[in-house]
XYZ file of N, CA, C and O in Angstrom:
760
model
N 20.240 89.603 -50.181
C 21.039 89.287 -49.039
C 20.808 90.296 -47.927
O 21.480 91.302 -47.808
N 19.829 89.954 -47.101
C 19.480 90.829 -45.986
C 20.323 90.552 -44.740
O 20.410 91.406 -43.858
N 20.900 89.346 -44.683
C 21.669 88.969 -43.497
C 23.117 88.740 -43.874
O 23.412 88.097 -44.882
N 24.015 89.233 -43.044
C 25.432 88.964 -43.274
C 25.905 87.882 -42.307
O 25.134 87.394 -41.468
N 27.158 87.517 -42.365
C 27.722 86.447 -41.532
C 27.601 86.776 -40.049
O 27.356 85.899 -39.217
N 27.733 88.030 -39.704
C 27.617 88.454 -38.318
C 26.191 88.243 -37.797
O 25.993 87.793 -36.663
N 25.194 88.532 -38.637
C 23.793 88.328 -38.262
C 23.505 86.843 -38.035
O 22.835 86.459 -37.076
N 24.012 86.031 -38.969
C 23.803 84.578 -38.843
C 24.467 84.038 -37.582
O 23.909 83.173 -36.896
N 25.649 84.531 -37.260
C 26.351 84.115 -36.040
C 25.549 84.493 -34.799
O 25.397 83.699 -33.879
N 24.972 85.691 -34.779
C 24.179 86.149 -33.632
C 22.923 85.302 -33.469
O 22.570 84.902 -32.350
N 22.238 84.992 -34.584
C 21.024 84.169 -34.528
C 21.371 82.750 -34.074
O 20.671 82.146 -33.259
N 22.474 82.221 -34.588
C 22.902 80.875 -34.212
C 23.229 80.807 -32.718
O 22.841 79.863 -32.023
N 23.924 81.806 -32.206
C 24.261 81.855 -30.777
C 22.987 81.949 -29.928
O 22.837 81.241 -28.926
N 22.071 82.812 -30.338
C 20.809 82.972 -29.603
C 20.005 81.676 -29.616
O 19.430 81.270 -28.601
N 19.982 81.002 -30.767
C 19.242 79.731 -30.874
C 19.851 78.681 -29.954
O 19.138 77.919 -29.288
N 21.177 78.642 -29.894
C 21.846 77.686 -28.995
C 21.528 77.963 -27.542
O 21.266 77.054 -26.756
N 21.552 79.243 -27.168
C 21.233 79.616 -25.790
C 19.774 79.321 -25.454
O 19.455 78.863 -24.363
N 18.897 79.579 -26.412
C 17.479 79.285 -26.207
C 17.249 77.786 -26.048
O 16.503 77.354 -25.171
N 17.909 76.986 -26.869
C 17.787 75.523 -26.763
C 18.280 75.038 -25.399
O 17.661 74.176 -24.764
N 19.396 75.587 -24.927
C 19.931 75.208 -23.611
C 18.963 75.599 -22.502
O 18.754 74.849 -21.541
N 18.353 76.780 -22.624
C 17.388 77.234 -21.612
C 16.160 76.336 -21.593
O 15.652 75.983 -20.521
N 15.684 75.942 -22.762
C 14.514 75.050 -22.838
C 14.849 73.696 -22.240
O 14.063 73.125 -21.479
N 16.039 73.184 -22.556
C 16.451 71.888 -21.998
C 16.568 71.967 -20.480
O 16.113 71.081 -19.761
N 17.149 73.050 -19.971
C 17.270 73.236 -18.518
C 15.901 73.307 -17.852
O 15.693 72.735 -16.785
N 14.976 74.010 -18.481
C 13.622 74.114 -17.926
C 12.961 72.743 -17.879
O 12.286 72.401 -16.903
N 13.178 71.951 -18.926
C 12.615 70.593 -18.951
C 13.199 69.729 -17.858
O 12.491 68.990 -17.175
N 14.519 69.807 -17.663
C 15.166 69.029 -16.605
C 14.698 69.479 -15.223
O 14.486 68.661 -14.337
N 14.542 70.780 -15.051
C 14.052 71.313 -13.777
C 12.643 70.811 -13.496
O 12.333 70.412 -12.368
N 11.802 70.791 -14.519
C 10.436 70.289 -14.364
C 10.440 68.811 -14.004
O 9.692 68.385 -13.130
N 11.309 68.008 -14.649
C 11.408 66.580 -14.321
C 11.869 66.387 -12.887
O 11.342 65.562 -12.158
N 12.876 67.172 -12.477
C 13.381 67.084 -11.111
C 12.296 67.469 -10.118
O 12.108 66.806 -9.098
N 11.574 68.540 -10.414
C 10.496 69.002 -9.558
C 9.412 67.932 -9.426
O 8.930 67.654 -8.331
N 9.057 67.292 -10.534
C 8.047 66.229 -10.516
C 8.526 65.045 -9.693
O 7.790 64.521 -8.863
N 9.789 64.633 -9.898
C 10.332 63.503 -9.137
C 10.409 63.834 -7.652
O 10.123 62.998 -6.816
N 10.784 65.068 -7.330
C 10.858 65.481 -5.933
C 9.480 65.468 -5.293
O 9.314 64.964 -4.176
N 8.481 66.014 -5.992
C 7.102 65.981 -5.467
C 6.638 64.544 -5.265
O 5.998 64.224 -4.257
N 6.956 63.666 -6.218
C 6.549 62.262 -6.111
C 7.221 61.606 -4.904
O 6.586 60.877 -4.141
N 8.506 61.888 -4.699
C 9.226 61.295 -3.576
C 8.677 61.819 -2.243
O 8.521 61.046 -1.300
N 8.396 63.101 -2.159
C 7.811 63.676 -0.944
C 6.459 63.025 -0.667
O 6.147 62.671 0.477
N 5.657 62.835 -1.712
C 4.358 62.180 -1.560
C 4.532 60.758 -1.051
O 3.810 60.310 -0.161
N 5.514 60.037 -1.590
C 5.758 58.661 -1.160
C 6.181 58.608 0.302
O 5.675 57.791 1.077
N 7.092 59.476 0.681
C 7.552 59.482 2.072
C 6.461 59.958 3.026
O 6.350 59.449 4.148
N 5.634 60.882 2.588
C 4.489 61.311 3.404
C 3.520 60.158 3.597
O 2.958 59.981 4.683
N 3.325 59.377 2.553
C 2.453 58.207 2.647
C 3.004 57.218 3.656
O 2.268 56.697 4.497
N 4.290 56.973 3.614
C 4.900 56.042 4.566
C 4.728 56.548 5.994
O 4.387 55.785 6.900
N 4.898 57.828 6.205
C 4.699 58.406 7.540
C 3.251 58.249 7.987
O 2.982 57.851 9.126
N 2.307 58.564 7.081
C 0.885 58.445 7.405
C 0.517 56.977 7.698
O -0.181 56.680 8.665
N 1.014 56.064 6.879
C 0.726 54.648 7.076
C 1.327 54.170 8.393
O 0.699 53.410 9.127
N 2.515 54.632 8.694
C 3.141 54.251 9.951
C 2.271 54.656 11.131
O 2.049 53.870 12.050
N 1.752 55.892 11.108
C 0.851 56.338 12.186
C -0.388 55.457 12.252
O -0.846 55.082 13.325
N -0.946 55.143 11.086
C -2.153 54.302 11.025
C -1.865 52.904 11.559
O -2.641 52.338 12.317
N -0.716 52.357 11.166
C -0.368 50.999 11.580
C -0.137 50.895 13.085
O -0.568 49.931 13.710
N 0.533 51.892 13.653
C 0.817 51.788 15.087
C -0.384 52.143 15.953
O -0.384 51.880 17.140
N -1.438 52.687 15.345
C -2.603 53.075 16.136
C -3.693 52.002 16.165
O -4.716 52.189 16.805
N -3.476 50.887 15.479
C -4.514 49.857 15.419
C -3.959 48.495 15.832
O -2.814 48.170 15.536
N -4.805 47.737 16.490
C -4.456 46.358 16.844
C -5.310 45.351 16.079
O -5.220 44.158 16.318
N -6.114 45.833 15.161
C -6.988 44.988 14.351
C -6.206 44.486 13.132
O -5.892 45.254 12.218
N -5.899 43.189 13.121
C -5.071 42.585 12.071
C -5.665 42.807 10.676
O -4.954 43.182 9.751
N -6.956 42.588 10.530
C -7.572 42.759 9.205
C -7.472 44.214 8.729
O -7.201 44.476 7.559
N -7.667 45.141 9.639
C -7.523 46.558 9.296
C -6.079 46.854 8.877
O -5.842 47.556 7.888
N -5.114 46.323 9.613
C -3.706 46.530 9.284
C -3.384 46.001 7.884
O -2.696 46.659 7.102
N -3.883 44.811 7.567
C -3.638 44.230 6.242
C -4.246 45.089 5.133
O -3.627 45.288 4.086
N -5.455 45.578 5.372
C -6.106 46.409 4.359
C -5.373 47.740 4.162
O -5.193 48.188 3.026
N -4.950 48.357 5.241
C -4.177 49.599 5.126
C -2.885 49.324 4.358
O -2.523 50.067 3.438
N -2.217 48.252 4.709
C -0.949 47.901 4.066
C -1.124 47.715 2.561
O -0.416 48.316 1.764
N -2.097 46.922 2.153
C -2.240 46.626 0.721
C -2.743 47.837 -0.056
O -2.274 48.101 -1.159
N -3.662 48.610 0.519
C -4.172 49.799 -0.185
C -3.071 50.832 -0.379
O -2.922 51.394 -1.468
N -2.312 51.078 0.663
C -1.259 52.086 0.570
C -0.081 51.590 -0.263
O 0.570 52.384 -0.936
N 0.187 50.299 -0.243
C 1.256 49.750 -1.085
C 0.917 49.955 -2.563
O 1.777 50.376 -3.348
N -0.319 49.664 -2.941
C -0.736 49.868 -4.331
C -0.662 51.349 -4.691
O -0.212 51.717 -5.785
N -1.050 52.203 -3.755
C -1.031 53.638 -4.013
C 0.391 54.172 -4.152
O 0.711 54.890 -5.088
N 1.260 53.802 -3.223
C 2.624 54.323 -3.236
C 3.395 53.821 -4.458
O 4.242 54.521 -5.006
N 3.092 52.606 -4.903
C 3.769 52.050 -6.076
C 3.082 52.453 -7.377
O 3.588 52.179 -8.448
N 1.915 53.096 -7.260
C 1.075 53.436 -8.410
C 0.772 52.181 -9.228
O 0.808 52.184 -10.457
N 0.493 51.103 -8.493
C 0.211 49.800 -9.097
C -1.298 49.587 -9.184
O -2.084 50.393 -8.689
N -1.687 48.500 -9.806
C -3.107 48.237 -10.048
C -3.808 47.577 -8.869
O -4.979 47.825 -8.631
N -3.112 46.712 -8.147
C -3.731 46.064 -6.990
C -2.645 45.477 -6.098
O -1.482 45.395 -6.494
N -3.049 45.070 -4.921
C -2.113 44.458 -3.977
C -2.871 43.509 -3.074
O -4.079 43.656 -2.875
N -2.145 42.539 -2.544
C -2.733 41.634 -1.561
C -1.713 41.388 -0.461
O -0.510 41.539 -0.667
N -2.231 41.035 0.698
C -1.365 40.733 1.834
C -1.890 39.479 2.510
O -3.102 39.276 2.583
N -0.969 38.657 2.967
C -1.347 37.456 3.713
C -0.537 37.411 5.002
O 0.596 37.881 5.050
N -1.167 36.862 6.027
C -0.476 36.594 7.287
C -0.529 35.103 7.543
O -1.535 34.448 7.259
N 0.552 34.598 8.094
C 0.634 33.171 8.392
C 0.244 32.913 9.842
O 0.380 33.783 10.698
N -0.235 31.693 10.102
C -0.524 31.284 11.480
C 0.776 31.287 12.259
O 1.779 30.738 11.811
N 0.744 31.907 13.426
C 1.977 32.021 14.209
C 2.383 30.706 14.847
O 3.559 30.415 14.992
N 1.426 29.897 15.228
C 1.743 28.657 15.936
C 1.842 27.464 14.994
O 1.903 26.335 15.442
N 1.867 27.727 13.715
C 1.907 26.636 12.744
C 3.231 25.885 12.847
O 4.301 26.448 12.674
N 3.145 24.604 13.138
C 4.351 23.784 13.235
C 4.558 22.975 11.956
O 5.444 22.144 11.892
N 3.726 23.245 10.960
C 3.847 22.538 9.702
C 5.052 23.064 8.924
O 5.537 24.153 9.179
N 5.505 22.273 7.957
C 6.660 22.689 7.171
C 6.307 23.829 6.225
O 7.146 24.655 5.914
N 5.067 23.880 5.769
C 4.629 24.961 4.894
C 3.766 25.925 5.691
O 2.881 25.511 6.432
N 4.011 27.224 5.542
C 3.199 28.200 6.272
C 1.713 28.069 5.905
O 1.371 27.815 4.760
N 0.881 28.265 6.892
C -0.564 28.219 6.687
C -1.081 29.655 6.723
O -0.767 30.414 7.640
N -1.843 30.018 5.696
C -2.376 31.372 5.614
C -3.526 31.521 6.603
O -4.510 30.791 6.536
N -3.387 32.459 7.523
C -4.414 32.716 8.523
C -5.368 33.814 8.049
O -6.571 33.691 8.175
N -4.815 34.910 7.526
C -5.614 36.028 7.032
C -5.097 36.427 5.657
O -3.897 36.367 5.397
N -6.012 36.867 4.816
C -5.599 37.450 3.535
C -6.520 38.619 3.217
O -7.672 38.649 3.631
N -5.982 39.573 2.490
C -6.751 40.749 2.087
C -6.283 41.156 0.701
O -5.107 41.060 0.387
N -7.227 41.581 -0.110
C -6.860 42.073 -1.431
C -7.343 41.173 -2.545
O -8.451 40.642 -2.482
N -6.491 41.008 -3.539
C -6.830 40.224 -4.733
C -7.275 38.817 -4.343
O -6.790 38.246 -3.370
N -8.205 38.272 -5.139
C -8.596 36.880 -4.926
C -7.368 35.998 -5.096
O -6.544 36.225 -5.978
N -7.264 34.990 -4.253
C -6.086 34.125 -4.301
C -6.430 32.745 -3.774
O -7.427 32.570 -3.078
N -5.573 31.801 -4.091
C -5.695 30.472 -3.505
C -5.199 30.579 -2.070
O -4.410 31.464 -1.737
N -5.664 29.709 -1.224
C -5.286 29.783 0.191
C -4.050 28.948 0.512
O -3.852 28.551 1.655
N -3.248 28.695 -0.493
C -1.967 28.027 -0.271
C -0.852 28.921 -0.799
O -1.089 29.822 -1.596
N 0.348 28.656 -0.361
C 1.498 29.441 -0.759
C 1.940 29.009 -2.160
O 2.080 27.831 -2.436
N 2.156 29.992 -3.053
C 2.593 29.695 -4.421
C 4.108 29.475 -4.450
O 4.829 29.796 -3.494
N 4.595 28.971 -5.573
C 6.032 28.743 -5.735
C 6.819 30.051 -5.619
O 7.889 30.088 -4.997
N 6.307 31.124 -6.201
C 6.987 32.419 -6.110
C 7.035 32.906 -4.661
O 8.043 33.451 -4.202
N 5.927 32.729 -3.946
C 5.889 33.120 -2.533
C 6.869 32.283 -1.712
O 7.522 32.795 -0.805
N 6.983 31.005 -2.068
C 7.934 30.124 -1.374
C 9.350 30.647 -1.527
O 10.151 30.612 -0.596
N 9.660 31.141 -2.720
C 10.990 31.701 -2.971
C 11.276 32.843 -1.999
O 12.370 32.934 -1.428
N 10.293 33.703 -1.786
C 10.457 34.838 -0.871
C 10.560 34.354 0.574
O 11.385 34.853 1.345
N 9.747 33.389 0.932
C 9.781 32.849 2.300
C 11.147 32.252 2.605
O 11.727 32.498 3.667
N 11.690 31.489 1.670
C 12.995 30.835 1.894
C 14.141 31.834 1.931
O 15.035 31.724 2.757
N 14.106 32.822 1.038
C 15.221 33.771 0.952
C 15.095 34.937 1.930
O 16.093 35.506 2.353
N 13.844 35.321 2.237
C 13.613 36.497 3.067
C 13.792 37.802 2.305
O 13.767 38.874 2.886
N 13.979 37.692 0.988
C 14.196 38.871 0.149
C 13.023 39.084 -0.793
O 12.349 38.128 -1.186
N 12.796 40.338 -1.214
C 11.735 40.598 -2.190
C 12.022 39.893 -3.516
O 13.180 39.644 -3.861
N 10.970 39.598 -4.236
C 11.088 38.978 -5.562
C 10.302 39.828 -6.545
O 9.112 40.068 -6.349
N 10.980 40.284 -7.590
C 10.324 41.047 -8.646
C 10.079 40.107 -9.820
O 11.003 39.445 -10.297
N 8.827 40.035 -10.242
C 8.451 39.273 -11.428
C 8.136 40.308 -12.503
O 7.118 40.984 -12.435
N 9.035 40.452 -13.461
C 8.887 41.492 -14.486
C 7.759 41.198 -15.462
O 7.099 42.110 -15.944
N 7.568 39.917 -15.764
C 6.521 39.524 -16.708
C 6.186 38.060 -16.456
O 6.997 37.180 -16.744
N 5.001 37.814 -15.898
C 4.595 36.445 -15.584
C 4.714 35.531 -16.795
O 5.247 34.424 -16.703
N 4.235 35.988 -17.954
C 4.246 35.141 -19.154
C 5.670 34.836 -19.595
O 5.999 33.671 -19.881
N 6.529 35.840 -19.655
C 7.905 35.640 -20.109
C 8.695 34.763 -19.135
O 9.598 34.041 -19.548
N 8.347 34.827 -17.854
C 9.058 34.033 -16.852
C 8.376 32.682 -16.603
O 8.769 31.953 -15.695
N 7.349 32.396 -17.408
C 6.615 31.123 -17.333
C 6.069 30.846 -15.930
O 6.177 29.737 -15.402
N 5.479 31.875 -15.330
C 4.866 31.760 -14.012
C 3.381 32.062 -14.178
O 3.008 33.029 -14.842
N 2.547 31.240 -13.590
C 1.099 31.443 -13.661
C 0.731 32.678 -12.843
O 1.021 32.749 -11.646
N 0.110 33.680 -13.470
C -0.254 34.886 -12.706
C -1.394 34.592 -11.733
O -2.206 33.705 -11.970
N -1.477 35.353 -10.650
C -2.513 35.117 -9.646
C -3.913 35.483 -10.129
O -4.893 34.958 -9.623
N -3.989 36.401 -11.089
C -5.284 36.747 -11.678
C -5.066 37.311 -13.072
O -3.935 37.628 -13.466
N -6.133 37.458 -13.789
C -6.117 37.802 -15.212
C -5.323 39.061 -15.563
O -4.600 39.092 -16.541
N -5.438 40.104 -14.784
C -4.810 41.378 -15.134
C -3.388 41.550 -14.608
O -2.773 42.579 -14.855
N -2.873 40.593 -13.896
C -1.521 40.711 -13.336
C -0.494 40.334 -14.403
O -0.455 39.201 -14.870
N 0.326 41.303 -14.791
C 1.391 41.068 -15.765
C 2.740 41.010 -15.058
O 3.592 40.200 -15.402
N 2.925 41.889 -14.064
C 4.164 41.892 -13.284
C 3.814 42.046 -11.806
O 2.687 42.399 -11.467
N 4.802 41.764 -10.955
C 4.535 41.823 -9.512
C 5.834 41.978 -8.735
O 6.925 41.716 -9.249
N 5.672 42.388 -7.501
C 6.755 42.315 -6.527
C 6.151 41.664 -5.283
O 5.047 42.004 -4.873
N 6.864 40.684 -4.751
C 6.430 39.977 -3.539
C 7.458 40.298 -2.463
O 8.659 40.105 -2.672
N 6.960 40.791 -1.322
C 7.858 41.204 -0.244
C 7.506 40.488 1.051
O 6.325 40.300 1.355
N 8.524 40.133 1.832
C 8.243 39.520 3.136
C 7.777 40.566 4.138
O 8.221 41.713 4.102
N 6.859 40.162 4.980
C 6.480 40.962 6.147
C 7.058 40.198 7.325
O 6.622 39.075 7.619
N 8.055 40.783 7.957
C 8.714 40.050 9.035
C 9.004 40.969 10.204
O 8.943 42.197 10.089
N 9.296 40.345 11.317
C 9.684 41.076 12.514
C 10.737 40.253 13.230
O 10.504 39.079 13.547
N 11.897 40.849 13.462
C 13.018 40.182 14.129
C 13.281 38.801 13.523
O 13.310 37.793 14.220
N 13.447 38.770 12.228
C 13.775 37.568 11.443
C 12.676 36.505 11.444
O 12.891 35.399 10.972
N 11.494 36.833 11.952
C 10.377 35.883 11.917
C 9.431 36.299 10.795
O 8.957 37.432 10.756
N 9.163 35.374 9.882
C 8.285 35.633 8.742
C 6.830 35.641 9.217
O 6.310 34.630 9.670
N 6.189 36.817 9.112
C 4.798 36.960 9.541
C 3.822 36.805 8.379
O 2.702 36.353 8.564
N 4.254 37.209 7.184
C 3.371 37.162 6.026
C 4.055 37.706 4.795
O 5.279 37.873 4.765
N 3.240 38.001 3.783
C 3.752 38.503 2.511
C 2.864 39.615 1.975
O 1.649 39.589 2.167
N 3.478 40.550 1.282
C 2.772 41.584 0.544
C 3.089 41.371 -0.926
O 4.261 41.255 -1.290
N 2.055 41.303 -1.754
C 2.245 41.165 -3.201
C 1.556 42.331 -3.879
O 0.382 42.605 -3.626
N 2.303 43.035 -4.729
C 1.775 44.187 -5.452
C 1.831 43.856 -6.937
O 2.864 43.406 -7.440
N 0.701 44.052 -7.636
C 0.591 43.690 -9.062
C 0.439 44.908 -9.956
O -0.146 45.908 -9.544
N 0.905 44.750 -11.184
C 0.692 45.761 -12.215
C 0.229 45.070 -13.493
O 0.569 43.908 -13.735
N -0.518 45.802 -14.302
C -0.936 45.257 -15.591
C 0.054 45.640 -16.693
O -0.254 45.516 -17.869
N 1.257 46.083 -16.284
C 2.318 46.416 -17.229
C 3.571 45.605 -16.917
O 3.943 45.454 -15.752
N 4.219 45.107 -17.945
C 5.460 44.349 -17.773
C 6.583 45.276 -17.311
O 6.614 46.449 -17.671
N 7.497 44.753 -16.497
C 8.654 45.509 -16.052
C 8.325 46.767 -15.269
O 9.094 47.717 -15.274
N 7.224 46.763 -14.560
C 6.712 47.963 -13.903
C 7.499 48.365 -12.656
O 7.654 49.542 -12.368
N 7.995 47.405 -11.895
C 8.543 47.694 -10.573
C 10.040 48.011 -10.625
O 10.844 47.197 -11.038
N 10.390 49.220 -10.168
C 11.781 49.669 -10.129
C 12.399 49.353 -8.770
O 11.692 49.050 -7.803
N 13.714 49.468 -8.697
C 14.410 49.277 -7.417
C 13.933 50.293 -6.383
O 13.788 49.965 -5.207
N 13.676 51.520 -6.827
C 13.192 52.566 -5.925
C 11.837 52.185 -5.330
O 11.605 52.354 -4.134
N 10.956 51.647 -6.155
C 9.634 51.222 -5.684
C 9.768 50.081 -4.685
O 9.093 50.072 -3.649
N 10.637 49.132 -4.980
C 10.852 48.000 -4.066
C 11.368 48.513 -2.725
O 10.907 48.066 -1.666
N 12.287 49.481 -2.733
C 12.799 50.056 -1.480
C 11.681 50.704 -0.665
O 11.604 50.517 0.553
N 10.819 51.462 -1.322
C 9.702 52.099 -0.625
C 8.770 51.049 -0.023
O 8.326 51.174 1.121
N 8.484 50.010 -0.786
C 7.606 48.950 -0.281
C 8.257 48.195 0.867
O 7.565 47.759 1.794
N 9.574 48.056 0.837
C 10.265 47.415 1.956
C 10.137 48.254 3.228
O 9.978 47.695 4.320
N 10.208 49.581 3.094
C 9.986 50.448 4.269
C 8.593 50.208 4.838
O 8.410 50.118 6.048
N 7.635 50.080 3.940
C 6.248 49.859 4.342
C 6.086 48.514 5.043
O 5.444 48.430 6.089
N 6.679 47.455 4.483
C 6.534 46.132 5.105
C 7.287 46.040 6.429
O 6.865 45.312 7.324
N 8.369 46.798 6.562
C 9.078 46.830 7.856
C 8.178 47.413 8.939
O 8.079 46.869 10.046
N 7.530 48.527 8.612
C 6.603 49.139 9.559
C 5.418 48.212 9.838
O 4.960 48.111 10.980
N 4.929 47.552 8.800
C 3.806 46.626 8.979
C 4.198 45.462 9.880
O 3.398 45.011 10.710
N 5.423 44.969 9.743
C 5.894 43.876 10.597
C 5.857 44.253 12.069
O 5.424 43.469 12.920
N 6.278 45.463 12.378
C 6.252 45.956 13.765
C 4.807 46.044 14.262
O 4.478 45.580 15.356
N 3.934 46.629 13.429
C 2.525 46.806 13.825
C 1.831 45.467 14.015
O 1.064 45.281 14.965
N 2.084 44.521 13.124
C 1.438 43.211 13.209
C 1.956 42.462 14.435
O 1.180 41.822 15.147
N 3.231 42.572 14.702
C 3.782 41.943 15.907
C 3.132 42.529 17.148
O 2.740 41.786 18.064
N 2.979 43.841 17.195
C 2.318 44.477 18.349
C 0.875 44.005 18.479
O 0.408 43.725 19.586
N 0.150 43.929 17.350
C -1.237 43.471 17.386
C -1.338 42.027 17.872
O -2.246 41.677 18.631
N -0.405 41.196 17.458
C -0.404 39.792 17.899
C -0.097 39.660 19.387
O -0.584 38.748 20.043
N 0.721 40.563 19.920
C 1.081 40.498 21.336
C -0.095 40.901 22.215
O -0.213 40.497 23.359
N -0.984 41.800 21.706
C -2.087 42.293 22.516
C -3.353 41.739 21.982
O -4.378 41.777 22.289
C-alpha cells in the first residue's frame, strides 16, 4: 500500500481538472475552426460582391456565382441559369446556363422555387423520389436569383452526400444570390 486515501483524492482531483482542461481546449479549437470558416465565408462573399459589381458580362457573372457558391458551401458542383427577361410564356425560358450539364427546361423542383420564391433543400434525391440532375448529385439546394421581386434565374448547388446543406449554408448562399441579383440586373440594364 503505497498510496493512501489522501493520495488517491489528489490524483482523482488532478485527473478531473486535466480532463476539464482537455475538453476546454477541444471546444476552443472547434470554436476557432468555426470562426475561421465563417470569416473565410464572409470574405468570399465580399470578394464575390466586388467581382459581381465590376462586370457586365452575364456569362462571367454566372460562372463566378456558381464557382464561388460551390466553394463557400464546400459542395461538389453548382449550376446557375438565367431566364429570358422578355419571356411572356407561362413557363420561364432558360436564356443562359453555366455549370453542371442540364436539360434546357425547368424541372419540377425548380418550379417549386420559382413559385414560392424561397430556397428548396433536397436532402436526398433518392429518398425524396426526385430524379437527380446528374449521376453524382445526392443532395442539393436550389435558390432563386431575383431582384426587386422579379425572378431572374436560379442557383443550384449539389453535393454527393445526403443531408449536406445546413441552414447556415443556405443563408450564406442567399447572401450570394442577393448580390448576384443586383449584379445581373445592372448587367441587363447596360
